CSV table of C-alpha atoms in Angstrom, one decimal:
chain,number,residue,atom,x,y,z
A,536,UNK,CA,-9.2,-50.5,19.7
A,537,UNK,CA,-8.9,-48.8,16.4
A,538,UNK,CA,-6.4,-46.0,16.3
A,539,UNK,CA,-4.0,-44.0,14.1
A,540,UNK,CA,-0.6,-45.6,13.8
A,541,UNK,CA,2.6,-43.4,13.7
A,542,UNK,CA,5.9,-44.1,12.2
A,543,UNK,CA,7.2,-45.3,15.6
A,544,UNK,CA,4.5,-48.0,16.0
A,545,UNK,CA,5.6,-51.6,15.6
A,546,UNK,CA,2.9,-54.1,16.5
A,547,UNK,CA,2.3,-57.8,16.3
A,548,UNK,CA,1.1,-58.9,12.8
A,549,UNK,CA,0.0,-62.4,13.9
A,550,UNK,CA,-3.7,-63.1,13.1
A,551,UNK,CA,-4.1,-60.3,10.6
A,552,UNK,CA,-3.0,-61.8,7.3
A,553,UNK,CA,-3.2,-61.3,4.4
A,554,UNK,CA,-2.1,-57.7,4.1
A,555,UNK,CA,-2.0,-55.1,1.4
A,556,UNK,CA,0.7,-52.4,1.4
A,557,UNK,CA,-0.7,-49.1,0.2
A,558,UNK,CA,1.6,-46.2,-0.8
A,559,UNK,CA,0.6,-42.6,-0.6
A,560,UNK,CA,0.3,-39.7,1.8
A,561,UNK,CA,-1.0,-40.4,5.3
A,562,UNK,CA,-3.6,-38.3,6.9
A,563,UNK,CA,-5.6,-38.5,10.1
A,564,UNK,CA,-9.2,-37.2,10.6
A,565,UNK,CA,-11.2,-36.7,13.8
A,566,UNK,CA,-12.7,-40.3,13.7
A,567,UNK,CA,-9.3,-42.0,13.7
A,568,UNK,CA,-9.5,-43.1,10.0
A,569,UNK,CA,-6.5,-43.5,7.7
A,570,UNK,CA,-6.9,-41.9,4.3
A,571,UNK,CA,-4.6,-42.2,1.3
A,572,UNK,CA,-4.5,-38.9,-0.4
A,573,UNK,CA,-3.9,-40.3,-3.9
A,574,UNK,CA,-7.0,-42.5,-3.9
A,575,UNK,CA,-9.3,-40.8,-1.5
A,576,UNK,CA,-10.3,-44.1,0.0
A,577,UNK,CA,-10.8,-44.2,3.8
A,578,UNK,CA,-10.6,-47.2,6.1
A,579,UNK,CA,-10.0,-48.0,9.8
A,580,UNK,CA,-6.6,-49.3,10.9
A,581,UNK,CA,-6.5,-52.1,13.4
A,582,UNK,CA,-3.8,-52.8,15.9
A,583,UNK,CA,-1.6,-55.5,14.5
A,584,UNK,CA,-0.5,-53.5,11.5
A,585,UNK,CA,3.0,-52.0,11.0
A,586,UNK,CA,3.7,-48.5,9.9
A,587,UNK,CA,7.3,-48.8,8.4
A,588,UNK,CA,9.2,-45.7,7.5
A,589,UNK,CA,9.8,-46.7,3.9
A,590,UNK,CA,6.1,-47.4,3.2
A,591,UNK,CA,3.0,-45.6,4.3
A,592,UNK,CA,0.9,-48.2,6.0
A,593,UNK,CA,-0.3,-51.8,5.9
A,594,UNK,CA,-3.9,-52.8,6.6
A,595,UNK,CA,-5.8,-56.1,7.0
A,596,UNK,CA,-7.6,-57.3,3.9
A,597,UNK,CA,-9.8,-60.4,4.1
A,598,UNK,CA,-10.8,-61.8,0.7
A,599,UNK,CA,-14.1,-60.6,-0.6
A,600,UNK,CA,-16.0,-62.2,-3.5
A,601,UNK,CA,-17.4,-60.3,-6.4
A,602,UNK,CA,-19.4,-61.9,-9.2
A,603,UNK,CA,-19.6,-60.1,-12.5
A,604,UNK,CA,-19.9,-60.7,-16.3
A,605,UNK,CA,-17.1,-60.8,-18.9
A,606,UNK,CA,-18.5,-57.5,-20.3
A,607,UNK,CA,-18.2,-55.7,-17.0
A,608,UNK,CA,-15.2,-57.3,-15.3
A,609,UNK,CA,-12.6,-54.7,-16.5
A,610,UNK,CA,-14.7,-51.8,-15.1
A,611,UNK,CA,-15.2,-53.7,-11.8
A,612,UNK,CA,-11.5,-54.3,-11.4
A,613,UNK,CA,-10.7,-50.6,-12.3
A,614,UNK,CA,-13.0,-49.4,-9.4
A,615,UNK,CA,-11.2,-51.4,-6.7
A,616,UNK,CA,-8.6,-49.6,-4.6
A,617,UNK,CA,-7.4,-51.8,-1.8
A,618,UNK,CA,-8.0,-55.4,-0.6
A,619,UNK,CA,-8.0,-59.0,-1.6
A,620,UNK,CA,-10.8,-60.0,-4.0
A,621,UNK,CA,-12.0,-63.2,-5.6
A,622,UNK,CA,-13.4,-62.1,-9.0
A,623,UNK,CA,-15.9,-64.7,-10.3
A,624,UNK,CA,-16.6,-64.0,-14.0
A,625,UNK,CA,-19.5,-65.4,-16.1
A,626,UNK,CA,-20.5,-65.1,-19.8
A,627,UNK,CA,-18.6,-65.1,-23.1
A,628,UNK,CA,-14.9,-64.5,-22.8
A,629,UNK,CA,-12.2,-64.0,-25.4
A,630,UNK,CA,-8.5,-63.2,-25.6
A,631,UNK,CA,-9.1,-59.5,-26.0
A,632,UNK,CA,-11.1,-59.3,-22.7
A,633,UNK,CA,-8.5,-61.5,-21.0
A,634,UNK,CA,-5.8,-59.1,-22.1
A,635,UNK,CA,-7.7,-56.1,-20.8
A,636,UNK,CA,-8.2,-57.9,-17.5
A,637,UNK,CA,-4.5,-58.5,-17.1
A,638,UNK,CA,-3.6,-54.9,-18.0
A,639,UNK,CA,-6.1,-53.5,-15.6
A,640,UNK,CA,-5.0,-55.8,-12.8
A,641,UNK,CA,-1.4,-54.7,-13.2
A,642,UNK,CA,-2.4,-51.1,-12.5
A,643,UNK,CA,-4.2,-52.0,-9.3
A,644,UNK,CA,-1.0,-52.5,-7.3
A,645,UNK,CA,-2.7,-52.3,-3.9
A,646,UNK,CA,-5.2,-55.1,-4.7
A,647,UNK,CA,-4.7,-58.8,-4.7
A,648,UNK,CA,-6.8,-60.9,-7.2
A,649,UNK,CA,-8.0,-64.4,-7.2
A,650,UNK,CA,-9.5,-64.7,-10.7
A,651,UNK,CA,-12.2,-67.4,-11.3
A,652,UNK,CA,-13.1,-67.9,-14.9
A,653,UNK,CA,-14.6,-71.4,-14.5
A,654,UNK,CA,-18.1,-70.2,-15.5
A,655,UNK,CA,-17.0,-68.4,-18.7
A,656,UNK,CA,-17.3,-69.7,-22.3
A,657,UNK,CA,-15.4,-69.2,-25.5
A,658,UNK,CA,-11.8,-69.0,-24.1
A,659,UNK,CA,-9.5,-71.6,-25.8
A,660,UNK,CA,-6.1,-70.5,-24.4
A,661,UNK,CA,-4.7,-68.8,-21.4
A,662,UNK,CA,-2.0,-66.2,-22.0
A,663,UNK,CA,-0.5,-62.9,-21.1
A,664,UNK,CA,-0.4,-62.8,-17.2
A,665,UNK,CA,3.4,-62.8,-17.0
A,666,UNK,CA,4.7,-60.5,-14.3
A,667,UNK,CA,1.3,-60.0,-12.7
A,668,UNK,CA,2.6,-60.0,-9.1
A,669,UNK,CA,-0.8,-59.3,-7.5
A,670,UNK,CA,-2.4,-62.4,-8.9
A,671,UNK,CA,-2.8,-64.9,-6.1
A,672,UNK,CA,-5.1,-67.5,-7.6
A,673,UNK,CA,-6.5,-68.5,-11.0
A,674,UNK,CA,-9.3,-71.0,-12.0
A,675,UNK,CA,-9.5,-71.9,-15.7
A,676,UNK,CA,-12.7,-72.7,-17.6
A,677,UNK,CA,-13.0,-76.1,-19.2
A,678,UNK,CA,-13.1,-74.5,-22.6
A,679,UNK,CA,-9.4,-73.9,-22.4
A,680,UNK,CA,-7.2,-76.5,-24.3
A,681,UNK,CA,-3.7,-74.9,-23.9
A,682,UNK,CA,-1.7,-72.7,-21.6
A,683,UNK,CA,0.5,-70.5,-23.7
A,684,UNK,CA,4.2,-69.6,-23.6
A,685,UNK,CA,5.0,-67.8,-20.4
A,686,UNK,CA,1.4,-67.4,-19.5
A,687,UNK,CA,2.0,-67.0,-15.8
A,688,UNK,CA,5.8,-66.5,-15.8
A,689,UNK,CA,6.9,-64.3,-12.9
A,690,UNK,CA,3.6,-64.3,-11.1
A,691,UNK,CA,5.5,-64.5,-7.8
A,692,UNK,CA,2.5,-64.4,-5.5
A,693,UNK,CA,0.4,-67.0,-7.4
A,694,UNK,CA,-0.4,-69.7,-4.9
A,695,UNK,CA,-3.4,-71.6,-6.2
A,696,UNK,CA,-4.0,-72.7,-9.8
A,697,UNK,CA,-6.9,-74.9,-11.0
A,698,UNK,CA,-6.1,-76.1,-14.6
A,699,UNK,CA,-9.1,-76.7,-16.8
A,700,UNK,CA,-10.2,-80.3,-17.4
A,701,UNK,CA,-9.7,-80.0,-21.2
A,702,UNK,CA,-6.2,-78.6,-21.3
A,703,UNK,CA,-4.0,-80.8,-23.5
A,704,UNK,CA,-0.8,-78.7,-23.7
A,705,UNK,CA,1.2,-76.7,-21.2
A,706,UNK,CA,3.6,-74.5,-23.1
A,707,UNK,CA,7.2,-73.4,-22.4
A,708,UNK,CA,7.7,-71.5,-19.2
A,709,UNK,CA,4.0,-71.4,-18.6
A,710,UNK,CA,4.4,-71.2,-14.8
A,711,UNK,CA,8.1,-70.3,-14.6
A,712,UNK,CA,9.1,-68.2,-11.6
A,713,UNK,CA,5.8,-68.7,-9.8
A,714,UNK,CA,7.7,-68.8,-6.6
A,715,UNK,CA,4.7,-69.0,-4.3
A,716,UNK,CA,3.1,-72.0,-6.0
A,717,UNK,CA,3.1,-74.9,-3.5
A,718,UNK,CA,1.4,-77.6,-5.4
A,719,UNK,CA,-0.3,-78.2,-8.8
A,720,UNK,CA,-2.6,-80.9,-10.1
A,721,UNK,CA,-2.3,-81.6,-13.8
A,722,UNK,CA,-5.6,-82.9,-15.2
A,723,UNK,CA,-6.0,-86.1,-17.0
A,724,UNK,CA,-6.5,-84.3,-20.3
A,725,UNK,CA,-2.9,-83.0,-20.6
A,726,UNK,CA,-0.8,-84.9,-23.2
A,727,UNK,CA,2.4,-82.8,-23.3
A,728,UNK,CA,4.3,-80.5,-21.0
A,729,UNK,CA,6.9,-78.3,-22.6
A,730,UNK,CA,10.4,-77.5,-21.2
A,731,UNK,CA,10.8,-75.0,-18.3
A,732,UNK,CA,7.1,-75.1,-17.7
A,733,UNK,CA,7.6,-74.9,-13.9
A,734,UNK,CA,11.1,-73.5,-13.8
A,735,UNK,CA,12.1,-71.8,-10.6
A,736,UNK,CA,9.0,-72.7,-8.7
A,737,UNK,CA,10.9,-72.7,-5.5
A,738,UNK,CA,7.9,-73.4,-3.2
A,739,UNK,CA,6.6,-76.3,-5.3
A,740,UNK,CA,6.6,-79.5,-3.2
A,741,UNK,CA,4.4,-81.9,-5.0
A,742,UNK,CA,3.2,-82.7,-8.5
A,743,UNK,CA,0.9,-85.4,-10.0
A,744,UNK,CA,1.7,-86.3,-13.6
A,745,UNK,CA,-1.4,-88.2,-15.0
A,746,UNK,CA,-1.3,-91.2,-17.3
A,747,UNK,CA,-2.6,-89.0,-20.2
A,748,UNK,CA,0.8,-87.3,-20.5
A,749,UNK,CA,2.8,-89.1,-23.2
A,750,UNK,CA,5.5,-86.4,-23.8
A,751,UNK,CA,7.4,-84.3,-21.4
A,752,UNK,CA,10.2,-82.1,-22.5
A,753,UNK,CA,13.5,-81.4,-20.6
A,754,UNK,CA,14.0,-79.3,-17.5
A,755,UNK,CA,10.3,-78.9,-16.8
A,756,UNK,CA,11.0,-78.6,-13.1
A,757,UNK,CA,14.4,-76.9,-13.3
A,758,UNK,CA,15.5,-75.2,-10.1
A,759,UNK,CA,12.4,-76.5,-8.2
A,760,UNK,CA,14.7,-77.0,-5.2
A,761,UNK,CA,11.9,-78.0,-2.8
A,762,UNK,CA,10.1,-80.4,-5.0
A,763,UNK,CA,10.2,-83.7,-3.1
A,764,UNK,CA,7.1,-85.6,-4.3
A,765,UNK,CA,6.3,-86.3,-8.0
A,766,UNK,CA,3.6,-88.9,-8.6
A,767,UNK,CA,3.6,-90.6,-12.1
A,768,UNK,CA,0.4,-92.4,-12.8
A,769,UNK,CA,1.8,-94.2,-15.8
A,770,UNK,CA,5.0,-93.8,-17.9
A,771,UNK,CA,4.6,-96.7,-20.3
A,772,UNK,CA,3.7,-94.6,-23.3
A,773,UNK,CA,6.1,-91.7,-22.7
A,774,UNK,CA,8.4,-90.2,-25.3
A,775,UNK,CA,11.3,-88.1,-23.9
A,776,UNK,CA,12.7,-85.3,-26.1
A,777,UNK,CA,15.6,-82.9,-25.6
A,778,UNK,CA,14.3,-80.5,-28.2
A,779,UNK,CA,13.4,-77.1,-26.8
A,780,UNK,CA,13.2,-73.7,-28.5
A,781,UNK,CA,13.3,-71.8,-25.2
A,782,UNK,CA,16.5,-69.7,-24.9
A,783,UNK,CA,15.7,-67.9,-21.6
A,784,UNK,CA,17.4,-68.2,-18.3
């Protein structure tokens, strides 16, 4: 049932999620493949996809898992063209490699990434993924002790985050505007959450604040309009502060 789709085709999308939208010139060969001229990649199109006039085509992309080392992960990401991938990284990691990963991911606009760094060593802070719209999941290693200012701000498709068990500080706007984030579990190592940490997380419905948290700044959950369940394990030792250096929206 594989066939070439034309601009007039509009078919049922149910049962074919997730999708990746790929831009480029459409071509048809004798074996009913779709090819994007700009990448040279070829793949079969299944019924259930839509060919809208303002885009080129949409195709089904089930998540695949790739395990690689910190030394090779940037090259692995660079060689991906389309699809949804869980990238499991092992070995020694540092901020320079993390920055290169982020930069490379932002170029791969037709790829969705679930980045698992849980088996890496050496990384003390998570930073620099702001505006990475093709990041859908992130697992932190237990070496991480802080999540930096705006680390994931504007990652609008980020749905799943596992915070490392040794994180003590969540900085200002760390997860601001992560509009697809539904729930988050803050580990029992966290002692402070800075202001606007989860600002504009419109899909966030539940949060657990552990007893380890002794300081939470103002407007942490600003504009989280669907947040209906916040569980506080213990507030006896809390200190509330209105101090906040953040001047953003």
